[in-house]
PDB file of C-alpha atoms in Angstrom:
ATOM      1  CA  MET A  21     219.220  83.999 124.152  1.00 66.00           C
ATOM      2  CA  THR A  22     219.168  87.479 122.596  1.00 77.00           C
ATOM      3  CA  PRO A  23     221.185  90.018 124.648  1.00 81.00           C
ATOM      4  CA  ILE A  24     219.158  92.911 126.056  1.00 92.00           C
ATOM      5  CA  PHE A  25     221.959  95.259 124.946  1.00 96.00           C
ATOM      6  CA  ARG A  26     224.462  94.867 122.144  1.00 97.00           C
ATOM      7  CA  PHE A  27     228.023  96.041 122.765  1.00 98.00           C
ATOM      8  CA  GLU A  28     229.414  96.789 119.321  1.00 98.00           C
ATOM      9  CA  GLY A  29     232.514  98.627 118.181  1.00 98.00           C
ATOM     10  CA  ILE A  30     235.238 100.526 119.976  1.00 98.00           C
ATOM     11  CA  TYR A  31     234.589 101.393 123.631  1.00 98.00           C
ATOM     12  CA  THR A  32     237.053 103.902 125.057  1.00 98.00           C
ATOM     13  CA  PRO A  33     237.833 103.862 128.802  1.00 98.00           C
ATOM     14  CA  VAL A  34     238.229 107.616 129.128  1.00 98.00           C
ATOM     15  CA  VAL A  35     241.252 109.170 130.827  1.00 98.00           C
ATOM     16  CA  THR A  36     240.802 111.741 133.598  1.00 98.00           C
ATOM     17  CA  PRO A  37     242.775 114.955 132.962  1.00 98.00           C
ATOM     18  CA  TYR A  38     244.087 116.633 136.106  1.00 97.00           C
ATOM     19  CA  HIS A  39     245.472 120.013 137.017  1.00 96.00           C
ATOM     20  CA  GLU A  40     248.857 120.059 138.755  1.00 92.00           C
ATOM     21  CA  ASP A  41     247.114 120.192 142.140  1.00 94.00           C
ATOM     22  CA  GLY A  42     245.308 116.909 141.392  1.00 94.00           C
ATOM     23  CA  SER A  43     241.881 118.415 140.758  1.00 96.00           C
ATOM     24  CA  VAL A  44     239.953 117.373 137.653  1.00 98.00           C
ATOM     25  CA  ASN A  45     240.455 119.564 134.593  1.00 98.00           C
ATOM     26  CA  TRP A  46     236.836 119.685 133.451  1.00 98.00           C
ATOM     27  CA  ASP A  47     237.558 121.681 130.287  1.00 98.00           C
ATOM     28  CA  ALA A  48     240.080 119.082 129.158  1.00 98.00           C
ATOM     29  CA  GLN A  49     237.671 116.294 130.128  1.00 98.00           C
ATOM     30  CA  ALA A  50     235.077 117.813 127.809  1.00 98.00           C
ATOM     31  CA  GLU A  51     237.705 118.099 125.047  1.00 98.00           C
ATOM     32  CA  VAL A  52     238.598 114.413 125.348  1.00 98.00           C
ATOM     33  CA  ILE A  53     234.936 113.383 125.144  1.00 98.00           C
ATOM     34  CA  GLU A  54     234.286 115.564 122.110  1.00 98.00           C
ATOM     35  CA  TYR A  55     237.429 114.315 120.370  1.00 98.00           C
ATOM     36  CA  LEU A  56     236.325 110.705 120.832  1.00 98.00           C
ATOM     37  CA  VAL A  57     232.794 111.366 119.579  1.00 98.00           C
ATOM     38  CA  GLU A  58     234.093 113.238 116.521  1.00 98.00           C
ATOM     39  CA  ASN A  59     236.555 110.450 115.673  1.00 98.00           C
ATOM     40  CA  GLY A  60     234.042 107.655 115.541  1.00 98.00           C
ATOM     41  CA  VAL A  61     234.306 105.511 118.657  1.00 98.00           C
ATOM     42  CA  HIS A  62     231.137 103.634 119.534  1.00 98.00           C
ATOM     43  CA  GLY A  63     230.878 104.030 123.314  1.00 98.00           C
ATOM     44  CA  LEU A  64     232.624 105.507 126.366  1.00 99.00           C
ATOM     45  CA  ILE A  65     233.513 104.009 129.724  1.00 98.00           C
ATOM     46  CA  SER A  66     233.739 106.313 132.741  1.00 98.00           C
ATOM     47  CA  GLY A  67     235.419 105.148 135.925  1.00 97.00           C
ATOM     48  CA  GLY A  68     237.655 102.441 134.507  1.00 97.00           C
ATOM     49  CA  SER A  69     241.218 101.853 135.631  1.00 96.00           C
ATOM     50  CA  THR A  70     242.453 103.873 132.616  1.00 97.00           C
ATOM     51  CA  GLY A  71     240.562 106.781 134.176  1.00 98.00           C
ATOM     52  CA  GLU A  72     242.516 106.200 137.423  1.00 98.00           C
ATOM     53  CA  ASN A  73     239.466 105.048 139.368  1.00 97.00           C
ATOM     54  CA  TYR A  74     241.694 103.514 142.062  1.00 96.00           C
ATOM     55  CA  ALA A  75     242.849 107.041 142.988  1.00 97.00           C
ATOM     56  CA  GLN A  76     239.334 108.533 143.194  1.00 98.00           C
ATOM     57  CA  THR A  77     236.586 108.545 145.786  1.00 98.00           C
ATOM     58  CA  VAL A  78     233.137 107.152 145.003  1.00 98.00           C
ATOM     59  CA  GLU A  79     231.834 110.722 144.951  1.00 98.00           C
ATOM     60  CA  GLU A  80     234.474 111.796 142.429  1.00 98.00           C
ATOM     61  CA  ARG A  81     233.734 108.815 140.220  1.00 98.00           C
ATOM     62  CA  LEU A  82     230.020 109.568 140.199  1.00 98.00           C
ATOM     63  CA  GLU A  83     230.714 113.229 139.451  1.00 98.00           C
ATOM     64  CA  LEU A  84     232.880 112.204 136.471  1.00 98.00           C
ATOM     65  CA  ALA A  85     230.225 109.779 135.228  1.00 98.00           C
ATOM     66  CA  LYS A  86     227.513 112.424 135.482  1.00 98.00           C
ATOM     67  CA  PHE A  87     229.673 114.978 133.655  1.00 98.00           C
ATOM     68  CA  THR A  88     230.447 112.478 130.885  1.00 98.00           C
ATOM     69  CA  HIS A  89     226.778 111.592 130.472  1.00 98.00           C
ATOM     70  CA  GLN A  90     225.795 115.235 130.260  1.00 98.00           C
ATOM     71  CA  GLN A  91     228.573 116.003 127.780  1.00 98.00           C
ATOM     72  CA  LEU A  92     227.583 113.078 125.553  1.00 98.00           C
ATOM     73  CA  LYS A  93     223.947 114.197 125.301  1.00 97.00           C
ATOM     74  CA  GLY A  94     222.928 110.711 124.170  1.00 97.00           C
ATOM     75  CA  ARG A  95     225.294 110.597 121.190  1.00 98.00           C
ATOM     76  CA  LEU A  96     227.061 107.456 122.440  1.00 98.00           C
ATOM     77  CA  PRO A  97     226.253 104.851 125.090  1.00 98.00           C
ATOM     78  CA  LEU A  98     227.929 105.362 128.448  1.00 98.00           C
ATOM     79  CA  VAL A  99     229.239 102.481 130.560  1.00 98.00           C
ATOM     80  CA  VAL A 100     229.986 103.331 134.207  1.00 98.00           C
ATOM     81  CA  GLY A 101     232.702 101.407 136.019  1.00 98.00           C
ATOM     82  CA  THR A 102     231.710  99.909 139.377  1.00 98.00           C
ATOM     83  CA  GLY A 103     234.951  98.151 140.294  1.00 97.00           C
ATOM     84  CA  ALA A 104     235.919  98.664 143.942  1.00 97.00           C
ATOM     85  CA  MET A 105     237.403  96.798 146.871  1.00 96.00           C
ATOM     86  CA  LEU A 106     234.256  97.284 148.980  1.00 97.00           C
ATOM     87  CA  THR A 107     230.953  95.795 147.785  1.00 98.00           C
ATOM     88  CA  GLY A 108     229.125  98.770 149.285  1.00 98.00           C
ATOM     89  CA  ASP A 109     231.131 101.161 147.108  1.00 98.00           C
ATOM     90  CA  SER A 110     230.374  99.111 143.986  1.00 98.00           C
ATOM     91  CA  ILE A 111     226.685  99.101 144.835  1.00 98.00           C
ATOM     92  CA  ALA A 112     226.747 102.896 145.326  1.00 98.00           C
ATOM     93  CA  LEU A 113     228.419 103.312 141.922  1.00 98.00           C
ATOM     94  CA  ALA A 114     225.907 100.961 140.290  1.00 98.00           C
ATOM     95  CA  ALA A 115     222.939 102.792 141.800  1.00 98.00           C
ATOM     96  CA  GLY A 116     224.480 106.096 140.751  1.00 98.00           C
ATOM     97  CA  ALA A 117     224.919 104.862 137.191  1.00 98.00           C
ATOM     98  CA  ARG A 118     221.226 104.086 137.001  1.00 98.00           C
ATOM     99  CA  GLU A 119     220.324 107.460 138.499  1.00 98.00           C
ATOM    100  CA  ILE A 120     222.320 109.473 135.963  1.00 98.00           C
ATOM    101  CA  GLY A 121     220.862 107.521 133.036  1.00 98.00           C
ATOM    102  CA  ALA A 122     223.881 105.458 131.945  1.00 98.00           C
ATOM    103  CA  GLU A 123     223.240 102.682 129.445  1.00 98.00           C
ATOM    104  CA  SER A 124     225.380 100.043 131.169  1.00 98.00           C
ATOM    105  CA  ILE A 125     227.820  99.257 133.956  1.00 98.00           C
ATOM    106  CA  LEU A 126     231.289  97.685 133.917  1.00 98.00           C
ATOM    107  CA  LEU A 127     231.596  95.057 136.643  1.00 98.00           C
ATOM    108  CA  ALA A 128     234.942  93.625 137.793  1.00 98.00           C
ATOM    109  CA  SER A 129     235.888  91.230 140.563  1.00 98.00           C
ATOM    110  CA  PRO A 130     236.788  92.978 143.830  1.00 97.00           C
ATOM    111  CA  PRO A 131     240.581  93.151 144.110  1.00 96.00           C
ATOM    112  CA  TYR A 132     242.719  91.564 146.793  1.00 94.00           C
ATOM    113  CA  SER A 133     240.005  89.550 148.620  1.00 96.00           C
ATOM    114  CA  VAL A 134     240.219  86.663 146.091  1.00 97.00           C
ATOM    115  CA  PRO A 135     236.628  85.402 146.397  1.00 98.00           C
ATOM    116  CA  THR A 136     235.543  81.961 145.213  1.00 98.00           C
ATOM    117  CA  ASP A 137     233.444  81.766 142.049  1.00 98.00           C
ATOM    118  CA  ARG A 138     230.313  81.464 144.184  1.00 98.00           C
ATOM    119  CA  GLU A 139     231.230  84.447 146.365  1.00 98.00           C
ATOM    120  CA  ASN A 140     232.238  86.483 143.334  1.00 98.00           C
ATOM    121  CA  ALA A 141     228.969  85.684 141.569  1.00 98.00           C
ATOM    122  CA  LEU A 142     226.854  86.646 144.582  1.00 98.00           C
ATOM    123  CA  ASN A 143     228.796  89.901 144.810  1.00 98.00           C
ATOM    124  CA  ALA A 144     228.208  90.573 141.106  1.00 98.00           C
ATOM    125  CA  LEU A 145     224.495  89.795 141.401  1.00 98.00           C
ATOM    126  CA  ALA A 146     224.162  92.270 144.301  1.00 98.00           C
ATOM    127  CA  ILE A 147     225.779  94.996 142.165  1.00 98.00           C
ATOM    128  CA  ASP A 148     223.573  94.032 139.218  1.00 98.00           C
ATOM    129  CA  LYS A 149     220.473  94.342 141.395  1.00 97.00           C
ATOM    130  CA  ALA A 150     221.440  97.883 142.423  1.00 98.00           C
ATOM    131  CA  ALA A 151     221.837  99.020 138.814  1.00 98.00           C
ATOM    132  CA  ASP A 152     219.372  96.816 136.902  1.00 97.00           C
ATOM    133  CA  LEU A 153     221.226  97.811 133.732  1.00 98.00           C
ATOM    134  CA  PRO A 154     223.068  95.828 131.060  1.00 98.00           C
ATOM    135  CA  VAL A 155     226.360  94.592 132.468  1.00 98.00           C
ATOM    136  CA  MET A 156     229.752  94.357 130.799  1.00 98.00           C
ATOM    137  CA  LEU A 157     231.832  92.008 132.932  1.00 98.00           C
ATOM    138  CA  TYR A 158     235.555  92.713 133.254  1.00 98.00           C
ATOM    139  CA  ASN A 159     237.795  89.688 133.765  1.00 98.00           C
ATOM    140  CA  TYR A 160     241.317  90.829 134.628  1.00 97.00           C
ATOM    141  CA  PRO A 161     242.817  88.265 137.034  1.00 97.00           C
ATOM    142  CA  HIS A 162     246.303  89.798 136.886  1.00 95.00           C
ATOM    143  CA  ARG A 163     244.898  92.892 138.615  1.00 93.00           C
ATOM    144  CA  THR A 164     242.150  91.364 140.786  1.00 96.00           C
ATOM    145  CA  GLY A 165     243.683  87.992 141.635  1.00 96.00           C
ATOM    146  CA  THR A 166     240.418  86.296 140.655  1.00 97.00           C
ATOM    147  CA  MET A 167     239.409  84.527 137.459  1.00 98.00           C
ATOM    148  CA  MET A 168     235.741  84.690 136.487  1.00 98.00           C
ATOM    149  CA  GLY A 169     235.468  80.924 136.113  1.00 98.00           C
ATOM    150  CA  GLU A 170     232.759  78.729 134.684  1.00 98.00           C
ATOM    151  CA  GLU A 171     230.821  78.472 137.964  1.00 98.00           C
ATOM    152  CA  PHE A 172     230.819  82.276 138.149  1.00 98.00           C
ATOM    153  CA  LEU A 173     229.636  82.607 134.546  1.00 98.00           C
ATOM    154  CA  ASP A 174     226.919  79.993 135.040  1.00 98.00           C
ATOM    155  CA  ARG A 175     225.604  81.747 138.158  1.00 97.00           C
ATOM    156  CA  VAL A 176     225.561  85.313 136.815  1.00 97.00           C
ATOM    157  CA  GLY A 177     224.125  84.044 133.531  1.00 91.00           C
ATOM    158  CA  ARG A 178     220.822  83.563 135.338  1.00 88.00           C
ATOM    159  CA  SER A 179     220.373  87.345 135.021  1.00 94.00           C
ATOM    160  CA  ARG A 180     219.820  88.555 131.463  1.00 95.00           C
ATOM    161  CA  ASN A 181     221.582  91.796 132.365  1.00 97.00           C
ATOM    162  CA  PHE A 182     224.977  90.077 132.022  1.00 98.00           C
ATOM    163  CA  CYS A 183     225.365  90.440 128.280  1.00 96.00           C
ATOM    164  CA  GLY A 184     229.038  91.218 127.632  1.00 98.00           C
ATOM    165  CA  ILE A 185     232.515  90.480 128.972  1.00 98.00           C
ATOM    166  CA  LYS A 186     235.745  92.394 128.545  1.00 98.00           C
ATOM    167  CA  GLU A 187     238.229  89.536 128.651  1.00 98.00           C
ATOM    168  CA  SER A 188     241.681  90.655 129.805  1.00 97.00           C
ATOM    169  CA  SER A 189     243.216  87.439 131.104  1.00 97.00           C
ATOM    170  CA  GLY A 190     245.599  87.151 128.150  1.00 95.00           C
ATOM    171  CA  ASP A 191     244.779  83.429 127.919  1.00 97.00           C
ATOM    172  CA  ILE A 192     243.667  82.610 124.391  1.00 97.00           C
ATOM    173  CA  ASN A 193     241.940  79.478 125.727  1.00 97.00           C
ATOM    174  CA  ARG A 194     239.531  81.790 127.565  1.00 98.00           C
ATOM    175  CA  VAL A 195     238.594  83.316 124.215  1.00 98.00           C
ATOM    176  CA  HIS A 196     237.797  79.844 122.897  1.00 98.00           C
ATOM    177  CA  LEU A 197     235.780  78.960 126.016  1.00 98.00           C
ATOM    178  CA  LEU A 198     233.715  82.141 125.992  1.00 98.00           C
ATOM    179  CA  ALA A 199     233.040  82.053 122.256  1.00 98.00           C
ATOM    180  CA  ARG A 200     232.068  78.388 122.275  1.00 98.00           C
ATOM    181  CA  ASP A 201     230.294  77.819 125.607  1.00 97.00           C
ATOM    182  CA  TYR A 202     228.933  81.273 126.537  1.00 97.00           C
ATOM    183  CA  PRO A 203     227.666  82.788 123.270  1.00 95.00           C
ATOM    184  CA  HIS A 204     224.878  84.625 125.161  1.00 94.00           C
ATOM    185  CA  ILE A 205     227.582  86.752 126.844  1.00 97.00           C
ATOM    186  CA  GLN A 206     229.055  88.903 124.082  1.00 98.00           C
ATOM    187  CA  LEU A 207     232.810  88.486 123.867  1.00 98.00           C
ATOM    188  CA  GLY A 208     234.846  91.683 124.041  1.00 98.00           C
ATOM    189  CA  CYS A 209     238.568  92.203 123.588  1.00 98.00           C
ATOM    190  CA  GLY A 210     240.311  93.493 126.681  1.00 97.00           C
ATOM    191  CA  MET A 211     243.846  92.511 125.695  1.00 95.00           C
ATOM    192  CA  ASP A 212     244.994  94.913 123.016  1.00 94.00           C
ATOM    193  CA  ASP A 213     247.697  92.743 121.458  1.00 93.00           C
ATOM    194  CA  GLN A 214     245.121  89.969 120.864  1.00 96.00           C
ATOM    195  CA  ALA A 215     242.493  92.122 119.148  1.00 97.00           C
ATOM    196  CA  LEU A 216     242.768  90.315 115.810  1.00 98.00           C
ATOM    197  CA  GLU A 217     242.305  86.929 117.483  1.00 98.00           C
ATOM    198  CA  PHE A 218     239.256  88.154 119.403  1.00 98.00           C
ATOM    199  CA  PHE A 219     237.645  89.455 116.213  1.00 98.00           C
ATOM    200  CA  ALA A 220     238.376  86.156 114.454  1.00 98.00           C
ATOM    201  CA  TRP A 221     236.451  84.393 117.223  1.00 98.00           C
ATOM    202  CA  GLY A 222     233.453  86.669 116.767  1.00 98.00           C
ATOM    203  CA  ALA A 223     234.026  89.394 119.340  1.00 98.00           C
ATOM    204  CA  PRO A 224     231.798  92.361 118.432  1.00 98.00           C
ATOM    205  CA  PHE A 225     233.552  94.944 120.638  1.00 98.00           C
ATOM    206  CA  TRP A 226     236.960  96.069 121.867  1.00 98.00           C
ATOM    207  CA  VAL A 227     237.665  98.082 125.021  1.00 98.00           C
ATOM    208  CA  CYS A 228     240.981  99.773 124.256  1.00 97.00           C
ATOM    209  CA  GLY A 229     242.783 102.466 126.208  1.00 97.00           C
ATOM    210  CA  GLY A 230     244.838 103.470 123.171  1.00 98.00           C
ATOM    211  CA  SER A 231     241.698 104.716 121.450  1.00 98.00           C
ATOM    212  CA  ASN A 232     241.884 107.732 123.780  1.00 98.00           C
ATOM    213  CA  PHE A 233     244.477 109.178 121.396  1.00 98.00           C
ATOM    214  CA  LEU A 234     244.283 106.977 118.271  1.00 98.00           C
ATOM    215  CA  PRO A 235     240.537 106.420 117.897  1.00 98.00           C
ATOM    216  CA  ALA A 236     240.420 106.387 114.082  1.00 98.00           C
ATOM    217  CA  GLU A 237     243.147 103.746 113.869  1.00 98.00           C
ATOM    218  CA  HIS A 238     241.411 101.470 116.375  1.00 98.00           C
ATOM    219  CA  VAL A 239     238.125 101.928 114.523  1.00 98.00           C
ATOM    220  CA  ALA A 240     239.943 101.018 111.284  1.00 98.00           C
ATOM    221  CA  LEU A 241     240.909  97.607 112.673  1.00 98.00           C
ATOM    222  CA  TYR A 242     237.385  96.987 113.944  1.00 98.00           C
ATOM    223  CA  ASN A 243     235.885  97.980 110.595  1.00 98.00           C
ATOM    224  CA  ALA A 244     238.278  95.780 108.609  1.00 98.00           C
ATOM    225  CA  CYS A 245     237.644  92.685 110.717  1.00 98.00           C
ATOM    226  CA  VAL A 246     234.067  92.970 112.001  1.00 98.00           C
ATOM    227  CA  VAL A 247     232.285  95.199 109.490  1.00 98.00           C
ATOM    228  CA  GLU A 248     234.090  94.193 106.282  1.00 98.00           C
ATOM    229  CA  GLY A 249     235.238  90.707 107.294  1.00 98.00           C
ATOM    230  CA  ASN A 250     238.527  91.480 105.537  1.00 98.00           C
ATOM    231  CA  TYR A 251     241.128  89.747 107.674  1.00 98.00           C
ATOM    232  CA  THR A 252     243.880  90.250 105.132  1.00 98.00           C
ATOM    233  CA  LYS A 253     243.462  93.996 105.602  1.00 98.00           C
ATOM    234  CA  GLY A 254     242.941  93.461 109.320  1.00 98.00           C
ATOM    235  CA  ARG A 255     246.264  91.631 109.672  1.00 98.00           C
ATOM    236  CA  ARG A 256     248.070  94.482 107.942  1.00 98.00           C
ATOM    237  CA  ILE A 257     246.484  97.069 110.244  1.00 98.00           C
ATOM    238  CA  MET A 258     247.189  94.916 113.300  1.00 98.00           C
ATOM    239  CA  SER A 259     250.807  94.502 112.194  1.00 98.00           C
ATOM    240  CA  ALA A 260     251.119  98.277 111.980  1.00 98.00           C
ATOM    241  CA  MET A 261     249.637  98.602 115.484  1.00 98.00           C
ATOM    242  CA  MET A 262     251.792  95.960 117.168  1.00 97.00           C
ATOM    243  CA  PRO A 263     254.593  98.358 118.214  1.00 96.00           C
ATOM    244  CA  LEU A 264     251.960 100.406 120.042  1.00 96.00           C
ATOM    245  CA  MET A 265     250.507  97.266 121.627  1.00 91.00           C
ATOM    246  CA  HIS A 266     253.974  96.372 122.861  1.00 90.00           C
ATOM    247  CA  VAL A 267     254.405  99.801 124.428  1.00 88.00           C
ATOM    248  CA  LEU A 268     250.979  99.659 126.094  1.00 85.00           C
ATOM    249  CA  GLU A 269     250.822  96.050 127.258  1.00 74.00           C
ATOM    250  CA  GLN A 270     254.501  95.355 127.961  1.00 67.00           C
ATOM    251  CA  GLY A 271     255.938  98.704 128.937  1.00 70.00           C
ATOM    252  CA  GLY A 272     254.566  98.877 132.483  1.00 80.00           C
ATOM    253  CA  LYS A 273     253.437 102.483 132.005  1.00 93.00           C
ATOM    254  CA  PHE A 274     249.979 102.022 130.521  1.00 95.00           C
ATOM    255  CA  ILE A 275     248.162 105.086 131.854  1.00 96.00           C
ATOM    256  CA  GLN A 276     251.204 107.353 131.556  1.00 96.00           C
ATOM    257  CA  THR A 277     251.602 106.364 127.912  1.00 96.00           C
ATOM    258  CA  ILE A 278     247.951 106.939 127.085  1.00 97.00           C
ATOM    259  CA  LYS A 279     247.899 110.331 128.779  1.00 97.00           C
ATOM    260  CA  HIS A 280     250.974 111.445 126.869  1.00 97.00           C
ATOM    261  CA  GLY A 281     249.292 110.262 123.678  1.00 98.00           C
ATOM    262  CA  VAL A 282     246.287 112.443 124.487  1.00 98.00           C
ATOM    263  CA  THR A 283     248.632 115.374 125.105  1.00 98.00           C
ATOM    264  CA  LEU A 284     250.177 114.829 121.650  1.00 97.00           C
ATOM    265  CA  ASN A 285     246.717 115.581 120.226  1.00 97.00           C
ATOM    266  CA  GLY A 286     246.728 118.999 121.889  1.00 98.00           C
ATOM    267  CA  ILE A 287     244.542 118.108 124.872  1.00 98.00           C
ATOM    268  CA  ALA A 288     246.003 118.777 128.314  1.00 96.00           C
ATOM    269  CA  ALA A 289     245.692 115.333 129.887  1.00 96.00           C
ATOM    270  CA  GLY A 290     247.834 116.475 132.802  1.00 88.00           C
ATOM    271  CA  ALA A 291     249.682 114.497 135.415  1.00 92.00           C
ATOM    272  CA  MET A 292     248.720 111.225 137.056  1.00 95.00           C
ATOM    273  CA  ARG A 293     247.610 110.966 140.648  1.00 96.00           C
ATOM    274  CA  ALA A 294     250.048 109.279 143.046  1.00 94.00           C
ATOM    275  CA  PRO A 295     251.651 106.846 143.043  1.00 94.00           C
ATOM    276  CA  LEU A 296     252.154 107.128 139.257  1.00 94.00           C
ATOM    277  CA  LYS A 297     254.621 109.515 137.638  1.00 94.00           C
ATOM    278  CA  GLY A 298     254.856 110.744 134.058  1.00 93.00           C
ATOM    279  CA  LEU A 299     256.993 109.368 131.253  1.00 94.00           C
ATOM    280  CA  ASN A 300     260.634 110.319 130.986  1.00 94.00           C
ATOM    281  CA  LYS A 301     262.012 112.005 127.861  1.00 95.00           C
ATOM    282  CA  ASP A 302     263.154 108.742 126.270  1.00 93.00           C
ATOM    283  CA  ASP A 303     259.742 107.118 126.766  1.00 93.00           C
ATOM    284  CA  LYS A 304     258.039 110.154 125.263  1.00 95.00           C
ATOM    285  CA  ARG A 305     260.270 110.145 122.205  1.00 95.00           C
ATOM    286  CA  ALA A 306     259.744 106.415 121.712  1.00 93.00           C
ATOM    287  CA  LEU A 307     255.946 106.785 121.855  1.00 95.00           C
ATOM    288  CA  GLU A 308     255.995 109.750 119.474  1.00 97.00           C
ATOM    289  CA  GLN A 309     257.980 107.731 116.933  1.00 97.00           C
ATOM    290  CA  VAL A 310     255.652 104.728 117.266  1.00 97.00           C
ATOM    291  CA  VAL A 311     252.570 106.927 116.788  1.00 98.00           C
ATOM    292  CA  ARG A 312     254.049 108.719 113.773  1.00 98.00           C
ATOM    293  CA  VAL A 313     254.901 105.494 111.935  1.00 98.00           C
ATOM    294  CA  LEU A 314     251.625 103.810 112.920  1.00 98.00           C
ATOM    295  CA  LYS A 315     249.538 106.662 111.548  1.00 98.00           C
ATOM    296  CA  GLN A 316     251.452 106.719 108.267  1.00 98.00           C
ATOM    297  CA  LYS A 317     251.135 102.972 107.731  1.00 98.00           C
ATOM    298  CA  ILE A 318     247.437 102.753 108.541  1.00 98.00           C
ATOM    299  CA  ALA A 319     246.653 105.824 106.433  1.00 98.00           C
ATOM    300  CA  GLY A 320     248.390 104.117 103.541  1.00 98.00           C
ATOM    301  CA  ILE A 321     246.400 100.917 104.003  1.00 98.00           C
ATOM    302  CA  GLN A 322     243.148 102.884 104.193  1.00 96.00           C
ATOM    303  CA  ALA A 323     244.025 104.877 101.085  1.00 96.00           C
ATOM    304  CA  GLU A 324     244.253 101.682  99.057  1.00 93.00           C
ATOM    305  CA  GLY A 325     240.488 101.422  99.409  1.00 71.00           C
TER     306      GLY A 325
END
């Protein structure tokens, strides 16, 4: 079955810059979007957890999605996150995504309720019906408490709109399962420290928060593995990126780290909304050192041709 939409390349779940009073810094939001477009990412995601969707109202999330769509002016595809605890909120976000002209929606399991595969699939199909857009599923059981199992995948697969999955379980056996048994649902990397393995198993896209501040380096890994098929080069780039992956995936301060990375590029990413707090001085210094070395190493690899 040919997907109705092809997710290809680096998809950045965009951060939300805030002023100190917690309001959105729209000028900085525009700067982030422009920076990502100029540095070669292939698509943007508005309203993901990296954008702090859990600390925003449905109205705020739709306002951010509309702003992002208008700022993009069709230069890149926009995926709108619909993840929410209430099905009604997800449906409102899905309908809003269609109304603003987004190309796709990101659809996660509702957190905390722990639905069965059947219940989760029926929930997903209701959200799909509201949007009637290509769907990128988001499987992140460590956050939602629910695995998108085989019964779920079989049920949602009856709609052609379900054409991609951001797999963030961390279980490499899931990569094997999806690549082998569900080839009609495009496999996407959602676990940064496994990006090389995902690409080796044919994943055509990577949703990576770190591309908010290191887009060219993330694109370099994608190009080496997917475009060039050069896994020797890809392993070298991935090796250079592993210290960053450790900071992002193991440090417990994912959003704080990404926002500080954006700030290092001269864009005022601002504070986080409660309950999160910013990095301390030691964390900032550690990230700055990791970024400095990473950039030097990958630039050297790229310069070799």
